[in-house]
mmCIF file with all atom_site columns, C-alpha atoms in Angstrom:
data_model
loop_
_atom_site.group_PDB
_atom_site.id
_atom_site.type_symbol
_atom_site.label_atom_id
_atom_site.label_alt_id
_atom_site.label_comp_id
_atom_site.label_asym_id
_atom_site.label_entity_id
_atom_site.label_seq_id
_atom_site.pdbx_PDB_ins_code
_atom_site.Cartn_x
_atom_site.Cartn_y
_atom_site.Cartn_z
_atom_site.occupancy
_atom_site.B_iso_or_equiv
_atom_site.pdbx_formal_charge
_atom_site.auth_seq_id
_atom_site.auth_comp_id
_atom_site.auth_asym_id
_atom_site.auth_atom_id
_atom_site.pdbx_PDB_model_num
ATOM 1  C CA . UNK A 1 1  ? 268.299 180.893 30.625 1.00 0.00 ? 1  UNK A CA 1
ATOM 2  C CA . UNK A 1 2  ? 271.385 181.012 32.711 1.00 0.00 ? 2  UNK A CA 1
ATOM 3  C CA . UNK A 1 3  ? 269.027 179.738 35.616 1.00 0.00 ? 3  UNK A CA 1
ATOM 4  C CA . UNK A 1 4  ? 267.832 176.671 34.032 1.00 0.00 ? 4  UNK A CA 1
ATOM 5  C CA . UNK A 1 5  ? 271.342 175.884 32.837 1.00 0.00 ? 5  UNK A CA 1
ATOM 6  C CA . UNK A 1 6  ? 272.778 175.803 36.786 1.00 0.00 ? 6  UNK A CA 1
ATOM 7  C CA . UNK A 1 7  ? 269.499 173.740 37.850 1.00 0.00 ? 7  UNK A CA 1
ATOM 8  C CA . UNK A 1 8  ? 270.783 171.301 35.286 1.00 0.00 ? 8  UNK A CA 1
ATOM 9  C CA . UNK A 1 9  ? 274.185 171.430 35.871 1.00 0.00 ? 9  UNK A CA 1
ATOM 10 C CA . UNK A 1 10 ? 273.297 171.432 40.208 1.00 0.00 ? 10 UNK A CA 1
ATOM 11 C CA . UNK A 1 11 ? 271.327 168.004 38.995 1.00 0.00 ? 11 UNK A CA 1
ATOM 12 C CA . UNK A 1 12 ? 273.735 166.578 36.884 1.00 0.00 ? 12 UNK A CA 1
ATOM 13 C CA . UNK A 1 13 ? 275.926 166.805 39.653 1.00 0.00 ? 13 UNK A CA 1
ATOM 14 C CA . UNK A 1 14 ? 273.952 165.279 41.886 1.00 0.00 ? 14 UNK A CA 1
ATOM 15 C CA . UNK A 1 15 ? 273.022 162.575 40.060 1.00 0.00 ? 15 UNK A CA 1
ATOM 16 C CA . UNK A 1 16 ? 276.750 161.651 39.262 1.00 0.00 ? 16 UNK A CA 1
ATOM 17 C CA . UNK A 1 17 ? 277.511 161.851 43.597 1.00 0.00 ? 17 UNK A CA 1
ATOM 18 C CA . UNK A 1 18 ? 274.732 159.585 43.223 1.00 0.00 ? 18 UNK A CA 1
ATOM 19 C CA . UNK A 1 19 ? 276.002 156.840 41.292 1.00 0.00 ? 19 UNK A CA 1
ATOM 20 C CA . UNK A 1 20 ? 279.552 157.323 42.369 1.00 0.00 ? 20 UNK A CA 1
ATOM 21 C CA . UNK A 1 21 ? 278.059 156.368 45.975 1.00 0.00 ? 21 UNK A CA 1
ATOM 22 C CA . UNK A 1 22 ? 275.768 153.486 44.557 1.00 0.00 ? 22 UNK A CA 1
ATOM 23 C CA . UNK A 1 23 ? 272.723 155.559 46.224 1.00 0.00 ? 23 UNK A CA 1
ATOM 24 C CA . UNK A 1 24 ? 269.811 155.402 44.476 1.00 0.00 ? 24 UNK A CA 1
ATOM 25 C CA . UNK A 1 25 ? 267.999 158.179 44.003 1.00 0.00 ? 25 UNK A CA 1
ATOM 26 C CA . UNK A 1 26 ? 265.239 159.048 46.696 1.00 0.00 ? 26 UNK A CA 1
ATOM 27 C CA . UNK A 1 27 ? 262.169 159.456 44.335 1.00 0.00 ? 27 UNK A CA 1
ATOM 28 C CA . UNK A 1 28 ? 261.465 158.487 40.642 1.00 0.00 ? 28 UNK A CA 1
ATOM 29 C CA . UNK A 1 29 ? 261.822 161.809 38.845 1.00 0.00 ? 29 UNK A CA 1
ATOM 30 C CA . UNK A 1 30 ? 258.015 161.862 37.983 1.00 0.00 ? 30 UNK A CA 1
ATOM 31 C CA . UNK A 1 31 ? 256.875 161.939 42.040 1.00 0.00 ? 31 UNK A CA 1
ATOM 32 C CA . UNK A 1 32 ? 259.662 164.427 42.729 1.00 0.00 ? 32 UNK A CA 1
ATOM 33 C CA . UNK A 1 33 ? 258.951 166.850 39.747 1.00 0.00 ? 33 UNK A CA 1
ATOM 34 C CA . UNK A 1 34 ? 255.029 166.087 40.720 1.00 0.00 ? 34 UNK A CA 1
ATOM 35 C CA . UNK A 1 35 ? 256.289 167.189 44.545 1.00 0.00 ? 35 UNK A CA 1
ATOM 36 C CA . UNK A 1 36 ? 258.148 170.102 43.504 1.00 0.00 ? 36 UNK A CA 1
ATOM 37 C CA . UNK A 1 37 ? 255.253 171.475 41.327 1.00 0.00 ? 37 UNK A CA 1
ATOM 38 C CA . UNK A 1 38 ? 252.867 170.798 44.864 1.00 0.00 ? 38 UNK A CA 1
ATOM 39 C CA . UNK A 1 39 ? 255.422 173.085 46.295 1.00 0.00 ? 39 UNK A CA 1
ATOM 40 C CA . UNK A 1 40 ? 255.199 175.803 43.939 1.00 0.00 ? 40 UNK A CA 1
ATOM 41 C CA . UNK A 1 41 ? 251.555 176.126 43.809 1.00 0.00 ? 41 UNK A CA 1
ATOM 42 C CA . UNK A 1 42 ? 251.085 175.410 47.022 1.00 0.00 ? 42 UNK A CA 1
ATOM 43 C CA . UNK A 1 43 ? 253.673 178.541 48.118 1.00 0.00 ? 43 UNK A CA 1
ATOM 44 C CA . UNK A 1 44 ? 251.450 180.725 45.626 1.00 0.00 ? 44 UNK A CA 1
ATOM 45 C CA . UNK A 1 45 ? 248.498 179.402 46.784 1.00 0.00 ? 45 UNK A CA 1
ATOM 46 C CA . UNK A 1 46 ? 249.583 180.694 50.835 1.00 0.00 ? 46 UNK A CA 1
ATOM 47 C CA . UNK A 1 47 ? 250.230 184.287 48.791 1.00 0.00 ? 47 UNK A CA 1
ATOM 48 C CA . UNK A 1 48 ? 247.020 184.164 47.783 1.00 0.00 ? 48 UNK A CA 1
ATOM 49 C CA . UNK A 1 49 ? 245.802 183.599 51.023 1.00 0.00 ? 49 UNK A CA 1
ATOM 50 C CA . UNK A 1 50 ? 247.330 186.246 52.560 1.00 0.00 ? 50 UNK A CA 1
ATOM 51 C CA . UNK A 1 51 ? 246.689 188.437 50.366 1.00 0.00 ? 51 UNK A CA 1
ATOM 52 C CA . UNK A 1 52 ? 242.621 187.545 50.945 1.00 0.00 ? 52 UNK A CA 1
ATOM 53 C CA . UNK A 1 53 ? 242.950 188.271 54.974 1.00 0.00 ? 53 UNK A CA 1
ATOM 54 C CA . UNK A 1 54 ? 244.615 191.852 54.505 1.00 0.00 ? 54 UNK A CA 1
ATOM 55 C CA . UNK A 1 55 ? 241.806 192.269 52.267 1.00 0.00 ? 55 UNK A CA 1
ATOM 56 C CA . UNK A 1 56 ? 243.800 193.357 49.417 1.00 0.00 ? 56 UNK A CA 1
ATOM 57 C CA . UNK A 1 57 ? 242.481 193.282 45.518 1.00 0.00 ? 57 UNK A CA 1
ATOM 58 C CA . UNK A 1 58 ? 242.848 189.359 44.281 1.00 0.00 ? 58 UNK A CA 1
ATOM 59 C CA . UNK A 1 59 ? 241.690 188.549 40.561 1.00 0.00 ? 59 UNK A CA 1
ATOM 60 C CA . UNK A 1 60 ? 241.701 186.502 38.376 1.00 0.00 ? 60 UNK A CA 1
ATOM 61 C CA . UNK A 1 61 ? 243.696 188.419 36.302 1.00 0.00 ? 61 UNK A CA 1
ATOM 62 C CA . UNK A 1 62 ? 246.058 189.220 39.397 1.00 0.00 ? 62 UNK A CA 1
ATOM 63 C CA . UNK A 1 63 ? 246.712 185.573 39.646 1.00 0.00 ? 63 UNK A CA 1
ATOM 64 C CA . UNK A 1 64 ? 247.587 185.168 36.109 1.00 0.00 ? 64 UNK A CA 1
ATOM 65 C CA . UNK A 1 65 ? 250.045 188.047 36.211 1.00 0.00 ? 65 UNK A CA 1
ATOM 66 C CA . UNK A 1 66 ? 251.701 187.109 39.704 1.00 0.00 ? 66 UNK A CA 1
ATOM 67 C CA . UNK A 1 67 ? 251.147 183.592 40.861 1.00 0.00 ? 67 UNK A CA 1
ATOM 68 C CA . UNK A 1 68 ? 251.503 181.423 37.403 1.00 0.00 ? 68 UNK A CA 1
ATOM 69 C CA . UNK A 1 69 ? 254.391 182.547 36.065 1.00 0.00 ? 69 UNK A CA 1
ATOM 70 C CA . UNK A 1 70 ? 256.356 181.576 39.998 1.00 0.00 ? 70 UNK A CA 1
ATOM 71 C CA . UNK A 1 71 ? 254.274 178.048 39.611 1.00 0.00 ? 71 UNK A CA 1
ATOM 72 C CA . UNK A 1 72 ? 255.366 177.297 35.741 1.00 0.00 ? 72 UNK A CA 1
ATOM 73 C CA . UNK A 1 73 ? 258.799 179.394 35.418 1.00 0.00 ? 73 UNK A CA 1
ATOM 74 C CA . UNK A 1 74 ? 257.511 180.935 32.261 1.00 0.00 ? 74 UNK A CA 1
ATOM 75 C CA . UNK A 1 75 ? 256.776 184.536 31.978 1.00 0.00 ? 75 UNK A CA 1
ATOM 76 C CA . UNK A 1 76 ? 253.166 186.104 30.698 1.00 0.00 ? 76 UNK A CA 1
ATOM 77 C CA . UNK A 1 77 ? 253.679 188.710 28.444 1.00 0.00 ? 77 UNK A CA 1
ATOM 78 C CA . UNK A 1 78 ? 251.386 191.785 28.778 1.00 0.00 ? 78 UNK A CA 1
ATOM 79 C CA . UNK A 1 79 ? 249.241 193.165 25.672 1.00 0.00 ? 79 UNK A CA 1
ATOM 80 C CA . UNK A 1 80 ? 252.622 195.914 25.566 1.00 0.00 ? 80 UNK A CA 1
ATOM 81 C CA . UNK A 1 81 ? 254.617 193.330 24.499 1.00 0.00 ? 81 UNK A CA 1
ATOM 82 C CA . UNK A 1 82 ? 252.609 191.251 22.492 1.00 0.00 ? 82 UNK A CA 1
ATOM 83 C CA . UNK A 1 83 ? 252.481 194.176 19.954 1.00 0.00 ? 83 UNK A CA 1
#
């Protein structure tokens, strides 16, 4: 939690040396959260990748457990903790 509370308070920041400036802001907030998610997956995606030419286990399940919760921020929780 204490993450997202810094991202917003690094943002808030930003967007007030923004208007103290008069600079408007480089991207609409949809295209730059829409570019930051590319980002994400796309970083995952190159761990996948690699992962494939040192011919190391990749599943389906693997993915789900490693790469989604780096893409979406939120954790999976394993059958252990869902009991």
């Amino acid at each position: 939690m204490k993450v997202y509370l810094l991202s917003l308070a690094a943002g808030v920041l930003v967007g007030v040396v923004y208007a103290v400036l008069h600079v408007k802001s480089p991207a609409p907030p949809a295209v730059a959260l829409l570019g930051l998610l590319g980002i994400a997956t796309g970083e995952q995606l190159g761990t996948l990748a690699l992962r494939m030419l040192n011919h190391e286990h990749v599943s389906i399940a693997w993915f789900k457990q490693t790469c989604v919760p780096r893409i979406t921020g939120i954790e999976t929780q394993t059958k252990e903790r869902q009991t």
